[in-house]
Tab-separated table of C-alpha atoms in Angstrom:
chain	number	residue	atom	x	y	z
A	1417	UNK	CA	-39.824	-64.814	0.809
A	1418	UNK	CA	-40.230	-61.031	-0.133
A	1419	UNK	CA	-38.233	-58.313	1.771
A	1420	UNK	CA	-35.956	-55.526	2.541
A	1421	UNK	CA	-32.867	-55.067	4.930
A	1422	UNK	CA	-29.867	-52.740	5.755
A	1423	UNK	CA	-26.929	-55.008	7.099
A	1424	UNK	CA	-24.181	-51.900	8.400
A	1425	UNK	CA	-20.802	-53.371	9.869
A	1426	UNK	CA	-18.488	-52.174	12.104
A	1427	UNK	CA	-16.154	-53.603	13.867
A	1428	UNK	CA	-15.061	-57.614	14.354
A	1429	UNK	CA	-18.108	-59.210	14.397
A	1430	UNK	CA	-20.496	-56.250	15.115
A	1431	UNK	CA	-23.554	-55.386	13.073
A	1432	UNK	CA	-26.858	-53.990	12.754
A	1433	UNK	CA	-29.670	-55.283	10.781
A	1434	UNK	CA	-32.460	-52.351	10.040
A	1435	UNK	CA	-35.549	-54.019	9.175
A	1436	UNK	CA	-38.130	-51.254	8.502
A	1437	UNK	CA	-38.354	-49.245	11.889
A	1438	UNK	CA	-37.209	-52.231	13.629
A	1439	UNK	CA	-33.078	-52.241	14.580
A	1440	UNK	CA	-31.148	-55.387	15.472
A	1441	UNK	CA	-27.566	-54.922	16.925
A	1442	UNK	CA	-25.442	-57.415	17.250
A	1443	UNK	CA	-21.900	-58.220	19.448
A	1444	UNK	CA	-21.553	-54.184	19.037
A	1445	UNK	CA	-17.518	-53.395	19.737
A	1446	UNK	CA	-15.320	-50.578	19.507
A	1447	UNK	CA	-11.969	-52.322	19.673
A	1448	UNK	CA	-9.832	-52.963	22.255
A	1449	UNK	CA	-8.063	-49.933	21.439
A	1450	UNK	CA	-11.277	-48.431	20.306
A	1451	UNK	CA	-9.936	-49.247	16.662
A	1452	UNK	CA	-13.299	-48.262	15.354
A	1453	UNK	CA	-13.214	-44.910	14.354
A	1454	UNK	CA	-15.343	-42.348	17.093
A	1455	UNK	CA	-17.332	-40.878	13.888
A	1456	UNK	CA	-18.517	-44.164	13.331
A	1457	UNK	CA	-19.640	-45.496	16.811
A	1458	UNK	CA	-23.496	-46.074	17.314
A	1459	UNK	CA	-25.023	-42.664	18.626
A	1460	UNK	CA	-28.459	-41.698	20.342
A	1461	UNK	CA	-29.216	-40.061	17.565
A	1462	UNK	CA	-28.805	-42.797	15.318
A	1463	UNK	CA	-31.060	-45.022	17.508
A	1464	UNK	CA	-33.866	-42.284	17.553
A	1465	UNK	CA	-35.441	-43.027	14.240
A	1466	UNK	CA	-36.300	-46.721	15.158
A	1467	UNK	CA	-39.564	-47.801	16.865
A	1468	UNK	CA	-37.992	-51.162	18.192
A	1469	UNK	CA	-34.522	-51.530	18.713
A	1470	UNK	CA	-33.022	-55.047	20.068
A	1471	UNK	CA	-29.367	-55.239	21.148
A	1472	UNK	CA	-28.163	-59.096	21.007
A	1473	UNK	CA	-24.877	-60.021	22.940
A	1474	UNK	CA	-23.812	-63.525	21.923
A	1475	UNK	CA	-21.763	-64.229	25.070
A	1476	UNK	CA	-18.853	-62.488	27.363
A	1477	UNK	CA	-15.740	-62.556	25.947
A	1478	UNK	CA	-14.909	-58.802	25.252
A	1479	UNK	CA	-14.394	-58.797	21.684
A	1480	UNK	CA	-18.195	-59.621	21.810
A	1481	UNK	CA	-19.593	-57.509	24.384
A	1482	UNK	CA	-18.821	-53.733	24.854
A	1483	UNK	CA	-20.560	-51.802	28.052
A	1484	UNK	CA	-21.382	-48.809	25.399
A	1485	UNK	CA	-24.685	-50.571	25.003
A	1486	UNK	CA	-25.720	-49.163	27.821
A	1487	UNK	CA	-24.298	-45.675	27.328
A	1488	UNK	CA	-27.561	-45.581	24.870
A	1489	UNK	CA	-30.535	-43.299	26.447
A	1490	UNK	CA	-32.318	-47.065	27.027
A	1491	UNK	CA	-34.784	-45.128	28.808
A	1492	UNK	CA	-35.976	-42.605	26.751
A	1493	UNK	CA	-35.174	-45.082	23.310
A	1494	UNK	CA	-37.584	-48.352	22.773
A	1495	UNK	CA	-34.274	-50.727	23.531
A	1496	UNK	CA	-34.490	-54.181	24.658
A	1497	UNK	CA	-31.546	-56.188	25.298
A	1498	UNK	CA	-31.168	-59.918	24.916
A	1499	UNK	CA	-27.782	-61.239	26.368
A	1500	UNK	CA	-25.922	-64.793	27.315
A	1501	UNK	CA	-26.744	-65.943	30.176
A	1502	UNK	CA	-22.990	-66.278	31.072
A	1503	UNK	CA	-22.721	-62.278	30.788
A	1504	UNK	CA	-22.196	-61.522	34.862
A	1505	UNK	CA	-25.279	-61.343	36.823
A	1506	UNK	CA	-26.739	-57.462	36.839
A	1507	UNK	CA	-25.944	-57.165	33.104
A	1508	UNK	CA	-29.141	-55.258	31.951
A	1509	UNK	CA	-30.917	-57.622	29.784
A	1510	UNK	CA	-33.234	-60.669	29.436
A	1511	UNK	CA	-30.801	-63.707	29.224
A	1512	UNK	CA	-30.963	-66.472	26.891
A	1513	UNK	CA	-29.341	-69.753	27.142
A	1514	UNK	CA	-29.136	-72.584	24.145
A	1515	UNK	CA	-33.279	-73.424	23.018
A	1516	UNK	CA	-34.781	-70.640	24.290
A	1517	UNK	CA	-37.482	-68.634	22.778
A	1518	UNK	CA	-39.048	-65.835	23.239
A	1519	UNK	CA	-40.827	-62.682	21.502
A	1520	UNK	CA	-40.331	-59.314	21.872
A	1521	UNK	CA	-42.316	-56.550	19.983
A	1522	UNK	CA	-43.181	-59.348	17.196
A	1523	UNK	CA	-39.806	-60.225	16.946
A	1524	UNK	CA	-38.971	-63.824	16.777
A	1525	UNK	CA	-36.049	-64.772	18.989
A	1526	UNK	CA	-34.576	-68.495	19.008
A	1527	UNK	CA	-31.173	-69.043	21.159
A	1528	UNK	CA	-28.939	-71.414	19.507
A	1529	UNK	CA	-25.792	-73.787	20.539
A	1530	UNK	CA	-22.457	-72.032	20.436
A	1531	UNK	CA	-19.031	-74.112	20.289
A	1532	UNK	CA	-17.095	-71.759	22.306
A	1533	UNK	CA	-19.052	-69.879	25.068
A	1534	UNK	CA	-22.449	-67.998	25.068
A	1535	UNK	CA	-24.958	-68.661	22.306
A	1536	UNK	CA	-25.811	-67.667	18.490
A	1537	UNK	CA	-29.410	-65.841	17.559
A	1538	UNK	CA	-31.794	-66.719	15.035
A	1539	UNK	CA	-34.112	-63.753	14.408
A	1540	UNK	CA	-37.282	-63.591	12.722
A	1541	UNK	CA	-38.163	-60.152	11.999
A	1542	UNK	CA	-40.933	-59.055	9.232
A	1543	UNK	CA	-40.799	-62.642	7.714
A	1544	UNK	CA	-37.234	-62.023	7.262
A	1545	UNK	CA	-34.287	-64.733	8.496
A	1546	UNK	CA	-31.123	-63.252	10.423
A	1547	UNK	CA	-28.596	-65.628	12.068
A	1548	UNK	CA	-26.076	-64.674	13.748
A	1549	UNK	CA	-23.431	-67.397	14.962
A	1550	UNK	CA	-21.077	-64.947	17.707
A	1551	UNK	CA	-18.344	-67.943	18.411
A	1552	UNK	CA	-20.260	-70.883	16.594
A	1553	UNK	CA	-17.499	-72.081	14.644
A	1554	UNK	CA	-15.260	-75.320	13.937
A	1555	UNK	CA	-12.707	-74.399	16.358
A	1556	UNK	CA	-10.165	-76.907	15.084
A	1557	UNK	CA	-6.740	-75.679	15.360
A	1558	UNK	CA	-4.944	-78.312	12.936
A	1559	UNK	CA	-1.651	-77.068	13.456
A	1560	UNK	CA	-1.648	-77.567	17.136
A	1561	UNK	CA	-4.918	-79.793	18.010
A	1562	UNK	CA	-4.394	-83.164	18.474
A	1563	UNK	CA	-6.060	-85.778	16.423
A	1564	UNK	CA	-8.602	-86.390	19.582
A	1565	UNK	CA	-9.365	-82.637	20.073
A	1566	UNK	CA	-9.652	-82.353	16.225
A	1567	UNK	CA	-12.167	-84.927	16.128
A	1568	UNK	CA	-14.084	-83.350	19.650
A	1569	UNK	CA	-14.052	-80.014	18.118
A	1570	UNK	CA	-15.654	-81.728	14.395
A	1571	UNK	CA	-18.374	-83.353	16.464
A	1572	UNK	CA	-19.474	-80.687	18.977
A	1573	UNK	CA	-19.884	-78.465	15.899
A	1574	UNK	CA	-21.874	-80.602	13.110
A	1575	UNK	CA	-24.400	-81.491	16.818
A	1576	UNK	CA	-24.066	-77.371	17.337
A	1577	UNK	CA	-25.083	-76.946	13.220
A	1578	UNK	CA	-27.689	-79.979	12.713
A	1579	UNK	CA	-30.670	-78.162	13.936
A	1580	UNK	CA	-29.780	-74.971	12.309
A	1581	UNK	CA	-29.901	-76.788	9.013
A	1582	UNK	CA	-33.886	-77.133	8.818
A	1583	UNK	CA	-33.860	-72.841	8.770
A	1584	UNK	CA	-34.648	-70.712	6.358
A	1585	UNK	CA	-31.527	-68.124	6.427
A	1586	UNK	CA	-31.782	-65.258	4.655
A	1587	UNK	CA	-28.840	-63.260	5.978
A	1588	UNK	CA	-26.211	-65.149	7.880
A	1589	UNK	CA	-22.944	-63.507	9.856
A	1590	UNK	CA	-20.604	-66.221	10.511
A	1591	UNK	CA	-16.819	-66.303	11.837
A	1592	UNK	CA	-13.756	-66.702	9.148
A	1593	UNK	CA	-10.540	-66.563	11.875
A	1594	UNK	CA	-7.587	-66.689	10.244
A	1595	UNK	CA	-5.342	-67.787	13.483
A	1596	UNK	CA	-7.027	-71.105	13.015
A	1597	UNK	CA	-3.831	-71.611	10.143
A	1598	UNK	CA	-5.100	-74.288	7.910
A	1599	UNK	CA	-8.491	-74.770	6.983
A	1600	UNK	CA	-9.190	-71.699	8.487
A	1601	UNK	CA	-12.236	-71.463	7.019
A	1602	UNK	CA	-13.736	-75.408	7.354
A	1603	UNK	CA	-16.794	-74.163	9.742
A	1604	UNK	CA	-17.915	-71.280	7.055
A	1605	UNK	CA	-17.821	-73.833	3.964
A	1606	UNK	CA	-19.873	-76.237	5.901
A	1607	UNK	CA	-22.374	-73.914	7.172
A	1608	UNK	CA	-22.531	-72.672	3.354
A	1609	UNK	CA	-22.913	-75.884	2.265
A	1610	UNK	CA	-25.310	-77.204	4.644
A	1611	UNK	CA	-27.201	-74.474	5.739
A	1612	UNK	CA	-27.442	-72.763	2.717
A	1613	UNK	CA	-28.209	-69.315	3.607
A	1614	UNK	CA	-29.206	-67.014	1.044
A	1615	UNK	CA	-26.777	-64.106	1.973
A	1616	UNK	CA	-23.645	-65.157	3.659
A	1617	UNK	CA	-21.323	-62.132	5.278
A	1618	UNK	CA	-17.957	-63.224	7.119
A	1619	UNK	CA	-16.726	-61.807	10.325
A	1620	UNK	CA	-14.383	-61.979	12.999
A	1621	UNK	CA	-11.479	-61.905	10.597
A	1622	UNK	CA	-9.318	-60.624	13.284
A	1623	UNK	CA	-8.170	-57.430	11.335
A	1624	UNK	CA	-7.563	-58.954	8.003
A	1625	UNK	CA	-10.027	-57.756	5.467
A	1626	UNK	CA	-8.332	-59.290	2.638
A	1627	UNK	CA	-9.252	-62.927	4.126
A	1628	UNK	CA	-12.867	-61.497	4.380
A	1629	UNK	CA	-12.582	-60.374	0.553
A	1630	UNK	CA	-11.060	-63.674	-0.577
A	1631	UNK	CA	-13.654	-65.792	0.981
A	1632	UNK	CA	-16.152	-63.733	-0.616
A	1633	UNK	CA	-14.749	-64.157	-3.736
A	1634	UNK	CA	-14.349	-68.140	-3.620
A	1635	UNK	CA	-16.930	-69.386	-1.009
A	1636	UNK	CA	-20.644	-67.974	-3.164
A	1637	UNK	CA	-22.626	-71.356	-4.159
A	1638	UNK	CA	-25.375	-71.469	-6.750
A	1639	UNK	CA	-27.323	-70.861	-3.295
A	1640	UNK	CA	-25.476	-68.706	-1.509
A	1641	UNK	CA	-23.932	-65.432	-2.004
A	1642	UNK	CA	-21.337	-64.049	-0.099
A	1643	UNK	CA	-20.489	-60.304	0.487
A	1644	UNK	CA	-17.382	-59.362	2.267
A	1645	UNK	CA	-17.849	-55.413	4.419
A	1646	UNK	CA	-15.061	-54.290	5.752
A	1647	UNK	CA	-14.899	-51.030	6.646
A	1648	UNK	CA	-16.692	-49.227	9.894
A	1649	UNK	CA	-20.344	-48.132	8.449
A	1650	UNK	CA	-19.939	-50.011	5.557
A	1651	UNK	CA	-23.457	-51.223	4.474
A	1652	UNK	CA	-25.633	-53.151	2.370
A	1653	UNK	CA	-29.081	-52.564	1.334
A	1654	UNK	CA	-30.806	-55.716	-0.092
A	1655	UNK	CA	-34.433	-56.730	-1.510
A	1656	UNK	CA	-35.052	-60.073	-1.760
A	1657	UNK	CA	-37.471	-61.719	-4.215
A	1658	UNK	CA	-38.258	-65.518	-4.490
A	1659	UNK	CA	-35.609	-66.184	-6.548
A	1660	UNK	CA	-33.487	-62.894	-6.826
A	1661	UNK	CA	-31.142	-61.029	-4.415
A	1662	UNK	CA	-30.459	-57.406	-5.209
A	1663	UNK	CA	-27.640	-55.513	-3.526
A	1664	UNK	CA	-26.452	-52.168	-3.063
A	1665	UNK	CA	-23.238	-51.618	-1.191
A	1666	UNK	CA	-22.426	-48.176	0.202
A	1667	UNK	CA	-19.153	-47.327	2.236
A	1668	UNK	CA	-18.865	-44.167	4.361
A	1669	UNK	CA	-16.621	-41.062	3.024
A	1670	UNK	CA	-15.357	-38.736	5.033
A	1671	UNK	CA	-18.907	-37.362	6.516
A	1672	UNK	CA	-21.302	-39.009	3.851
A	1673	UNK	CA	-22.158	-42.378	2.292
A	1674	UNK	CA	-20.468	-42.986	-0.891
A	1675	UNK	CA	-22.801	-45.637	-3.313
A	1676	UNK	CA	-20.358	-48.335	-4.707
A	1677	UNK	CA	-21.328	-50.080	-7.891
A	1678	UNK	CA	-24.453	-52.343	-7.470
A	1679	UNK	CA	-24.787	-55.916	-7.945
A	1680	UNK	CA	-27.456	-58.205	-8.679
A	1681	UNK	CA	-27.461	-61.784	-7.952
A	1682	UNK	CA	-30.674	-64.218	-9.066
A	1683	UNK	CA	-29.240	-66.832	-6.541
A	1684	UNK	CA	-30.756	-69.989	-9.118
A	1685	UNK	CA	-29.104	-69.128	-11.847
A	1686	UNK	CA	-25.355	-69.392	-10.618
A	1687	UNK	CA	-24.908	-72.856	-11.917
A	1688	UNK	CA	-27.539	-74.034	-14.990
A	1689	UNK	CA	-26.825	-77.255	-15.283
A	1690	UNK	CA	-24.741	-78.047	-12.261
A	1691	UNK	CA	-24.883	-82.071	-12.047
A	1692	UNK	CA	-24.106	-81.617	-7.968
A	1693	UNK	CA	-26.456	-79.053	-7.645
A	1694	UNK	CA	-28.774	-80.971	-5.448
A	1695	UNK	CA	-25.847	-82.840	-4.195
A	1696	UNK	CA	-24.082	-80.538	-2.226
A	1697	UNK	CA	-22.022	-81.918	0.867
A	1698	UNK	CA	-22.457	-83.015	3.447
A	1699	UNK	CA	-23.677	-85.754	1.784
A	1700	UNK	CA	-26.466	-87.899	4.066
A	1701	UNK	CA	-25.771	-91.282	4.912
């Protein structure tokens, strides 16, 4: 699979995915106190130089869903939304519930299982693979779950995961909550493991960028690589090859992108050698 993509963040677990002239936006969210700066919020103007733009709402809860959506011109501007179908009734949008499909503007659209409310996406856009999981997660709570509720919460989400694990993922946005105490991060290693997407980007950190940056650091596979952004309009701007994954990170300055240092990652060569390297869990039985 050949391709190129802009993946911007900012805020939670808000992103947009620019695919040519073709804009995904997804769980867009200021804050609660509108912690994301105004200078970075998503503007008319920055929606004007897309041809199809496709605003995806996962489900309701409000760190998920923020009514400027439909402060955009959506009538002048080629926007289609695609919400939960647990978003109240008169919510502008076509809703989606778990296995539906659809196309829109030769977009791909699949509606996937969630383990909280609402669903995740699965986008198909320019023979390019976007997931994005809004509250898919294990949602185990060890420190304060029972041992039945641990074990209900393992099994709704490996049933929520196993169809996801016959995609091809190229970018993948998945939750890394810190509040969950230990093991924290049990859903994103399995998904990583299982699913193996090809770029991996945490979210819904819950204001903790360092647990974002340490994840990235430890949680990369001879498959997967994982890129923490953590800052409002920080962005990455990635070609992908067959076997190679370039990357170019850029974080905004005070009124201008700033290039970081770029990386390039051929995604077989992380492990020559590995013994497990067709082994990886979970093993099947």
């Amino acid at each position: 699979m050949a391709g190129t993509a802009t993946v911007t963040y900012y805020h939670h677990s808000g992103f947009t995915v620019a695919v040519g002239k073709t804009l995904l936006i997804f769980d867009y969210w200021r804050g609660e106190k509108l912690e994301l700066p105004q200078r970075t919020w998503i503007k008319n103007e920055d929606l004007a130089a897309y041809d199809k733009i496709l605003v995806f709402v996962t489900h309701d809860h409000e760190d998920h869903f923020d009514e400027a959506i439909y402060d955009w011109d959506y009538e002048k501007l080629p926007i289609t939304y695609i919400v939960s179908d647990d978003l109240p009734i008169g919510k502008r949008g076509k809703r989606v519930k778990p296995g539906d499909e659809m196309t829109v503007d030769g977009v791909e659209i699949r509606a996937y299982d969630s383990t909280d409310k609402g669903v995740s996406f699965y986008v198909t856009v320019d023979g390019l693979h976007i997931f994005h999981a809004g509250d898919l997660n294990l949602w185990h709570w060890r420190e304060e779950s029972s041992l039945r509720e641990i074990a209900m919460a393992e099994r709704a989400y490996y049933e929520a995961v196993a169809p996801i694990e016959r995609l091809p993922i190229d970018i993948a946005m998945f939750p890394v909550d810190p509040r969950m105490g230990g093991l924290f991060d049990a859903g994103a290693n399995h998904f990583i493991m299982a699913v193996k997407p090809r770029l991996f980007i945490p979210m819904h950190w819950q204001g903790r960028p360092e647990v974002a940056v340490d994840f990235a650091r430890r949680g990369r596979t001879k498959y997967t690589e994982v890129l923490a952004l953590t800052k409002p309009r920080e962005r990455v701007e990635l070609s992908f090859g067959e076997h190679e994954l370039r990357i170019h990170v850029f974080a905004l300055a005070k009124d201008a992108y700033e290039e970081a240092p770029v990386a390039e990652v051929k995604l077989d060569a992380y492990a020559p050698g590995d013994p497990f390297s067709d082994t990886d869990l979970p093993v099947k039985m």
